[in-house]
Tab-separated table of C-alpha atoms and ligand atoms in Angstrom:
chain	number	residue	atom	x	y	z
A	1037	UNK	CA	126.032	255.476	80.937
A	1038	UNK	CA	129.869	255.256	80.211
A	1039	UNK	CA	131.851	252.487	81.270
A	1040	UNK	CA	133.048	254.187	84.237
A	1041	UNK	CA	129.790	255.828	85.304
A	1042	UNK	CA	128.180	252.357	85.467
A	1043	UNK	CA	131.151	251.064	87.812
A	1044	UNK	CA	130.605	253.997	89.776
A	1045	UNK	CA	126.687	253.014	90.326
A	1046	UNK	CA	127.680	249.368	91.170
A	1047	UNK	CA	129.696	250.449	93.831
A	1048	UNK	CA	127.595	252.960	95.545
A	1049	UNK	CA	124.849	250.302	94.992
A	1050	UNK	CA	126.826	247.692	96.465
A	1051	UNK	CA	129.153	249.510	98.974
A	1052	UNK	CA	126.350	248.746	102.013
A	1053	UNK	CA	125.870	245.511	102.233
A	1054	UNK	CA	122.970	246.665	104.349
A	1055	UNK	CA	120.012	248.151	102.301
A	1056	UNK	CA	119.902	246.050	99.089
A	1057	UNK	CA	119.831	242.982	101.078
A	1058	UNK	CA	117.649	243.977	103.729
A	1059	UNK	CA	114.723	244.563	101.214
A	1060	UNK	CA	114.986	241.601	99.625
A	1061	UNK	CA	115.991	239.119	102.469
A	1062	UNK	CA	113.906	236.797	103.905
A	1063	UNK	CA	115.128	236.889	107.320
A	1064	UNK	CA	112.986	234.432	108.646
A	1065	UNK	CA	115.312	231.715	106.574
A	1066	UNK	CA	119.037	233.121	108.359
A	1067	UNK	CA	120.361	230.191	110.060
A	1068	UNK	CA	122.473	232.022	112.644
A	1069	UNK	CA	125.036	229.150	113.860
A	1070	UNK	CA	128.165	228.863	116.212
A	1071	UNK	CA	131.675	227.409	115.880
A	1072	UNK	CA	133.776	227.590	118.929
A	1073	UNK	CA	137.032	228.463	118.373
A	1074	UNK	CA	138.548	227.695	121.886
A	1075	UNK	CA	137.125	227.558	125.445
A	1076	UNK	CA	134.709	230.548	125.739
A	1077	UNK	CA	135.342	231.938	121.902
A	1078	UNK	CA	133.046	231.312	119.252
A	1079	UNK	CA	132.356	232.993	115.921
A	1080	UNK	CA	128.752	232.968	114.570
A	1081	UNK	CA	128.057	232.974	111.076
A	1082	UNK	CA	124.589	233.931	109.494
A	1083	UNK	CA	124.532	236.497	107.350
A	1084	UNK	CA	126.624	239.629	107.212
A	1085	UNK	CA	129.808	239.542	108.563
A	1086	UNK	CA	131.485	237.011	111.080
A	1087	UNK	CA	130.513	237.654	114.746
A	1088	UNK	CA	133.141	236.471	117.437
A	1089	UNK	CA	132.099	235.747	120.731
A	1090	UNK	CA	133.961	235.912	124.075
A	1091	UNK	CA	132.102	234.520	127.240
A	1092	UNK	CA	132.913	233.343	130.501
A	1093	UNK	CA	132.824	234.098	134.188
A	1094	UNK	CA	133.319	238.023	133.449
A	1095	UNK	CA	130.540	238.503	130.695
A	1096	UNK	CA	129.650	238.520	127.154
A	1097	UNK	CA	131.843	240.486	124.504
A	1098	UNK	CA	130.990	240.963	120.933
A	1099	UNK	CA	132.419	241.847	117.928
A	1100	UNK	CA	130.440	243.185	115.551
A	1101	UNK	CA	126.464	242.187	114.846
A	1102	UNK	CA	125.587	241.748	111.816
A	1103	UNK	CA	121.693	243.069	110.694
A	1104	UNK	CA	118.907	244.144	112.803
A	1105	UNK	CA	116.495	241.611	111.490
A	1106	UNK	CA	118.927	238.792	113.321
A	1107	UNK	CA	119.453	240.239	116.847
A	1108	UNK	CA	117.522	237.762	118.219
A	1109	UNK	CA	118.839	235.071	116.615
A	1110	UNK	CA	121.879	235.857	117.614
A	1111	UNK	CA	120.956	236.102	121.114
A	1112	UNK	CA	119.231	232.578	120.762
A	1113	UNK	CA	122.865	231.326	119.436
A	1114	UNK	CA	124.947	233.488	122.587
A	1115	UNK	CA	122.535	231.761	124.678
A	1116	UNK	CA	123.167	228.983	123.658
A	1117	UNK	CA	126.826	228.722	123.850
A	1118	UNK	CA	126.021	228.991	127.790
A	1119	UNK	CA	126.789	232.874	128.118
A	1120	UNK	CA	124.946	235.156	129.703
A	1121	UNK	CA	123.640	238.192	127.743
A	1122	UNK	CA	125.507	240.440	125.753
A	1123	UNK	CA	127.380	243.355	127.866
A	1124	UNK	CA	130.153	244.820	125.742
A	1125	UNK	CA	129.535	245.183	121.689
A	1126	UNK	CA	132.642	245.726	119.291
A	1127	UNK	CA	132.214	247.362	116.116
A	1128	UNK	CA	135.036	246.443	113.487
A	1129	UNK	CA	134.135	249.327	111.447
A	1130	UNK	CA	130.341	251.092	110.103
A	1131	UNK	CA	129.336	249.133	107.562
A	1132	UNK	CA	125.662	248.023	108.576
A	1133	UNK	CA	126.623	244.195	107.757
A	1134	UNK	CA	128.805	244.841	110.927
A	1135	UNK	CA	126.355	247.185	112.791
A	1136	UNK	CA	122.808	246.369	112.243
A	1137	UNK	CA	122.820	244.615	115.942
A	1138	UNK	CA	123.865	248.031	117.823
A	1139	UNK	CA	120.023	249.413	118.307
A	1140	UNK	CA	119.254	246.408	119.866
A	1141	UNK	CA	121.985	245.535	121.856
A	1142	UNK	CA	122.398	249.161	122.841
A	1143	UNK	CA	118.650	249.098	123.571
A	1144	UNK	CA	119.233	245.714	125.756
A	1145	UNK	CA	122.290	247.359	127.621
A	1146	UNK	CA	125.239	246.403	126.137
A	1147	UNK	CA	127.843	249.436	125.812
A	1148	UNK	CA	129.110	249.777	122.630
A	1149	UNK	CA	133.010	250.267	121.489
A	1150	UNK	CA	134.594	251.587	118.151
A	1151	UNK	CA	136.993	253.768	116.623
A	1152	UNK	CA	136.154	257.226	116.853
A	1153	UNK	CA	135.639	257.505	113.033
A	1154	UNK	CA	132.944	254.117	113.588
A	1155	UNK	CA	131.081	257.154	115.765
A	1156	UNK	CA	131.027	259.346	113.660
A	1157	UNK	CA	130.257	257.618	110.043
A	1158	UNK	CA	126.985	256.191	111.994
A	1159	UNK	CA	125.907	259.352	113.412
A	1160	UNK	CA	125.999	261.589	110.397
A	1161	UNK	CA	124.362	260.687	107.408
A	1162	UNK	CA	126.458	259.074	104.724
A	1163	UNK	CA	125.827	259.567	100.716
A	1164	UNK	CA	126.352	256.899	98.171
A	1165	UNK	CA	125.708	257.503	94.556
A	1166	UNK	CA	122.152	258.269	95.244
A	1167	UNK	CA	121.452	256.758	98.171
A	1168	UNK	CA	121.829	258.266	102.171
A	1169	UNK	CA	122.102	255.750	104.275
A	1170	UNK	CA	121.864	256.656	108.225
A	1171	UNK	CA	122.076	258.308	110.781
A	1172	UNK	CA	121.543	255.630	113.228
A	1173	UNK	CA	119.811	256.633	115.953
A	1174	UNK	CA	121.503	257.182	119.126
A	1175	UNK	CA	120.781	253.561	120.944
A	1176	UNK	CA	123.147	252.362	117.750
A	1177	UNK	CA	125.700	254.243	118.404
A	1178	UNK	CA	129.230	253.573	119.899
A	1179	UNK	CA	129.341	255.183	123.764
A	1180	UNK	CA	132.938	254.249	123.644
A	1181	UNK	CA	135.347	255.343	121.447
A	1182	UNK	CA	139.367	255.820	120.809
A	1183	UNK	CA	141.765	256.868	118.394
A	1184	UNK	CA	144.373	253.911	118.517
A	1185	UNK	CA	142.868	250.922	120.423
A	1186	UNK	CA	141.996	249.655	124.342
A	1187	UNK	CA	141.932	246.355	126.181
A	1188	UNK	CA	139.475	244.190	127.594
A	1189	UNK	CA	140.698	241.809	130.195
A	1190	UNK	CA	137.747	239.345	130.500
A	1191	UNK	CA	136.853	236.046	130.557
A	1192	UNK	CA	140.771	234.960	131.720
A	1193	UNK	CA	142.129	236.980	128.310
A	1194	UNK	CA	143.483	240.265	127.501
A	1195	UNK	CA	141.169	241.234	124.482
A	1196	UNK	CA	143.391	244.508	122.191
A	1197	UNK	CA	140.847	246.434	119.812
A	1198	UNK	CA	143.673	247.770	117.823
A	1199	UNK	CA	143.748	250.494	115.296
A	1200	UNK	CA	146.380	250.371	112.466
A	1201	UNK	CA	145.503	252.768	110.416
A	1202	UNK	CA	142.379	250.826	108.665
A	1203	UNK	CA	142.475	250.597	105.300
A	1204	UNK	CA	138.700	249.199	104.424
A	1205	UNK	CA	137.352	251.911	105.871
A	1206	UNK	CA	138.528	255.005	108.413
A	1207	UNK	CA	137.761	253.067	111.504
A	1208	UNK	CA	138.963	249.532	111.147
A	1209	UNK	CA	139.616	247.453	114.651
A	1210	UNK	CA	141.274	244.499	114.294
A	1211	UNK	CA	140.521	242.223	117.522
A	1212	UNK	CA	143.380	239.932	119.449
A	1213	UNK	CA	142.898	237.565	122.255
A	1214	UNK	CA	146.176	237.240	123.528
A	1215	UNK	CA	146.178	234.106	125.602
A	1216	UNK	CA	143.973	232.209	123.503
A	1217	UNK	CA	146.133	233.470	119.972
A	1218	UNK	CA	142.991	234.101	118.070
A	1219	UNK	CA	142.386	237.732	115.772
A	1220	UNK	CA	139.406	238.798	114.239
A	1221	UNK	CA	140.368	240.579	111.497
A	1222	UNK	CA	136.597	242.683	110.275
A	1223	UNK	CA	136.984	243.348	106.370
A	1224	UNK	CA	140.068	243.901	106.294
A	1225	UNK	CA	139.990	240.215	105.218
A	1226	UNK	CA	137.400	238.769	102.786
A	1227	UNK	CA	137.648	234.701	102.547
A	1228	UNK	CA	134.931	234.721	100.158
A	1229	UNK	CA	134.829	234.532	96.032
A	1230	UNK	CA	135.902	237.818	94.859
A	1231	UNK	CA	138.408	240.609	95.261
A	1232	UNK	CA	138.948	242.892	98.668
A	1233	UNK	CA	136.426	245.750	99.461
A	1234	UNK	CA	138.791	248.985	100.188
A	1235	UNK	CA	135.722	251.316	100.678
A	1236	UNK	CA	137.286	254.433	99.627
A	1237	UNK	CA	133.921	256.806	99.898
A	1238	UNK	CA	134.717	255.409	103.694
A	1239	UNK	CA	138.316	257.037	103.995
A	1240	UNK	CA	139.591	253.439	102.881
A	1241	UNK	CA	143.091	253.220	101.273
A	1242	UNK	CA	144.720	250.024	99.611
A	1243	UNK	CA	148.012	251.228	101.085
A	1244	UNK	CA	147.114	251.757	104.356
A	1245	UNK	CA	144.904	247.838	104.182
A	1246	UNK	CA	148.292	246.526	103.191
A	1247	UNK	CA	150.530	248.596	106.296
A	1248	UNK	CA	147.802	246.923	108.751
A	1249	UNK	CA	147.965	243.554	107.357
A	1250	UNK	CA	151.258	243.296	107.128
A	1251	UNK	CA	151.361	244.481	110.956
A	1252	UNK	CA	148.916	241.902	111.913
A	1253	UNK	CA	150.863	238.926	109.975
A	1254	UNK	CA	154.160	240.276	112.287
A	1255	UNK	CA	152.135	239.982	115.333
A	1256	UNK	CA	150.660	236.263	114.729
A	1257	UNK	CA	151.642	232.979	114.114
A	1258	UNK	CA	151.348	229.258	112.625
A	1259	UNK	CA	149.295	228.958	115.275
A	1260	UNK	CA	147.154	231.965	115.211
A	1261	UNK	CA	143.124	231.059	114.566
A	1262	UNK	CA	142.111	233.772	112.238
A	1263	UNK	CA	138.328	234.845	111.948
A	1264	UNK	CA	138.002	236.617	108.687
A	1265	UNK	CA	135.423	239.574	108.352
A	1266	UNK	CA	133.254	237.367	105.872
A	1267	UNK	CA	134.145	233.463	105.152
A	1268	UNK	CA	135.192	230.187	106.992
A	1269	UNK	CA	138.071	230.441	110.114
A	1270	UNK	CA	141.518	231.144	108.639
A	1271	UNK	CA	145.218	231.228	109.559
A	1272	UNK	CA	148.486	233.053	108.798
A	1273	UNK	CA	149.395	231.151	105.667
A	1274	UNK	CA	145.805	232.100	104.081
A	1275	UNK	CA	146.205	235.753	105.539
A	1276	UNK	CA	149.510	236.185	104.229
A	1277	UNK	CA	148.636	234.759	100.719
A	1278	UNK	CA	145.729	237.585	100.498
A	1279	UNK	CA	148.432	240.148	101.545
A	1280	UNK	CA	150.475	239.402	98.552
A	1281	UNK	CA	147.291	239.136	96.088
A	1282	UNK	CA	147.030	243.068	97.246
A	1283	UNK	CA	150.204	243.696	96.540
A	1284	UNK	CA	150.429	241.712	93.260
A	1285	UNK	CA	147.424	243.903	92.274
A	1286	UNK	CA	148.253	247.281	93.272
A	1287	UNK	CA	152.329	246.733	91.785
A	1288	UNK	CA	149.778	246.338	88.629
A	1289	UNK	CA	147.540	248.893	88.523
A	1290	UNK	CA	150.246	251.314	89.471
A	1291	UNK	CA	152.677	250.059	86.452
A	1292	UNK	CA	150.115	250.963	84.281
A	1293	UNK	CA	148.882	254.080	85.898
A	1294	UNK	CA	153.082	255.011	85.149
A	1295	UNK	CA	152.844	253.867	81.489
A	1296	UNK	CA	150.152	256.722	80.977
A	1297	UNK	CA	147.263	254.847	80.253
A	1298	UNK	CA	143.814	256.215	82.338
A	1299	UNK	CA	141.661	254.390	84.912
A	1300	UNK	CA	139.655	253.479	81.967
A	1301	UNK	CA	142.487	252.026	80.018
A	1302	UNK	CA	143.537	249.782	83.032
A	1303	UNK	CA	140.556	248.276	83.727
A	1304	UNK	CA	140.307	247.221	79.722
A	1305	UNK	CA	143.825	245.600	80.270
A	1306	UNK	CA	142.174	243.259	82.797
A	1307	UNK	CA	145.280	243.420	84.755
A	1308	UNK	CA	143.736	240.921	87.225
A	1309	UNK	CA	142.254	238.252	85.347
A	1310	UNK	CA	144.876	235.536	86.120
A	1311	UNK	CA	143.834	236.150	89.747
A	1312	UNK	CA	141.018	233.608	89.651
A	1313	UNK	CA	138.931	234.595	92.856
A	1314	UNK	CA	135.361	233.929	91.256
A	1315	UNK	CA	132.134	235.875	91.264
A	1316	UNK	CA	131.935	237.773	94.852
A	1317	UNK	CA	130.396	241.188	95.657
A	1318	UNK	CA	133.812	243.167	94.483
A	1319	UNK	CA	134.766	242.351	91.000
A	1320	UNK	CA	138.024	243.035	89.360
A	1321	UNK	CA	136.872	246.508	88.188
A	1322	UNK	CA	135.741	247.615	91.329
A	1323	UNK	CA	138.864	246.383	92.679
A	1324	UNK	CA	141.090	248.700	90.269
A	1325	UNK	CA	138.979	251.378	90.628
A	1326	UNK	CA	139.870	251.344	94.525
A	1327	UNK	CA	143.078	250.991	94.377
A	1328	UNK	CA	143.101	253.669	91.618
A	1329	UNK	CA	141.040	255.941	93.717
A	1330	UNK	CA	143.766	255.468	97.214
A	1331	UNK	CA	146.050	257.778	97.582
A	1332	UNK	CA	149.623	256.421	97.969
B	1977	LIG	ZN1	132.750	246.208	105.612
């Protein structure tokens, strides 16, 4: 297999989080555990990406919901914030790290909410490499969907699901509690070892990742709590640094793209290597190839 053509596998393999994992998992050893964030907020982490939590006198919100196999664990950490049970269900974007809750909670009577592209990706079956993953069944799917974003006003907050354009996938909602100054940002923002996941098999686009972040660092501030879509809480500062790191990378990739040289070519110069982000699920190549592969 050439160079490229094993990249090419590594990402299809890898770009679910979902179906690699789930077979080899042991589920039964998830710790699914809560932070609050502020009064009637919390983000849980266990494993897939970061769930945020808003309860209260109104009812129970969530954004995103990680992998089937947890849905009860997650209930058992929801209850035991205080909330009641789950109502409303947020999906960030597809990706089944993010959506592997929705049968249940769908099945329990929560009403699900999206971008109309989340809709869509989960109810038609998507290829990767060699793999189909979906469609979800219906229960999983989003009942509510919009083109730009909508606003919860629960628990004593006015929740915005806002869509910027996306940028890690087609359908990215990034979250914003307005009184309470907190944003959940889904995978648009990876605080873990490794480079940023543009899923461009998922209509994702570098350029577009980098118009809604910069949007989102206008809107915040030093005070702004920042839930990332995988990793520890965050703030501006951190979010802002990433920003740049995209920038720094894509001003590279594209320099050499203009000298002549071929997608090949630029991932031999290892263009990125100063970059120092450690061993994560995207690696350096898989990070030029994406920003290779968005169009500008
Ligand atoms: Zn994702």
């Amino acid at each position: 297999m050439t160079k490229l053509g094993r990249i090419a596998a590594a990402l299809g393999a890898g770009t679910i989080l979902a179906s690699p994992l789930t077979a080899q998992t042991n589920w039964d050893s998830v710790e699914v555990t809560a932070e609050e964030v502020a009064p009637g907020i919390a983000v849980l982490f266990g494993r897939g990406g970061n769930i945020g939590v808003s309860h209260g006198e109104d009812a129970t919100l969530i954004i995103d919901d990680q992998y089937a196999p947890l849905s009860e664990k997650i209930e058992a950490a929801i209850e035991g914030l205080g909330a009641s049970p789950v109502r409303y269900v947020v999906n960030t974007h597809w990706h089944g790290d993010h959506t592997g809750g929705n049968e249940h909670f769908g099945e329990t009577g929560a009403t699900i909410f999206a971008h109309d592209n989340v809709r869509i990706r989960l109810a038609e079956p998507q290829q990767r490499g060699e793999r189909t993953i979906g469609p979800s069944p219906k229960e999983a799917l989003p009942v509510v969907t919009y083109p730009q974003g909508m606003r919860f006003h629960l628990n004593g907050d006015t929740i915005n699901l806002m869509y910027f354009g996306g940028g890690h996938t087609d359908g990215d909602s990034v979250v914003f509690w307005e009184e309470d100054n907190i944003v959940h940002m889904g995978d648009l923002y990876f605080k873990i070892p490794g480079f940023p996941f543009i899923d461009v098999a998922s209509g994702g686009n570098v350029h577009n990742a980098m118009r809604t972040l910069d949007l989102v660092i206008m809107m915040i501030d030093d005070e702004t709590k920042v839930i990332p879509g995988h990793g520890p809480m965050s703030n501006k500062a951190e979010l802002a640094a990433y920003r740049a790191m995209i920038g720094e990378a894509v001003t590279r990739v594209e320099a050499s793209r203009e000298e002549g040289n071929s997608l090949e070519e630029t991932i031999a110069a290892r263009l990125l290597d100063d970059f120092e982000r450690g061993e994560g699920f995207i690696d350096a190549d898989g990070f030029v190839t994406a920003i290779w592969n968005s169009d500008s």
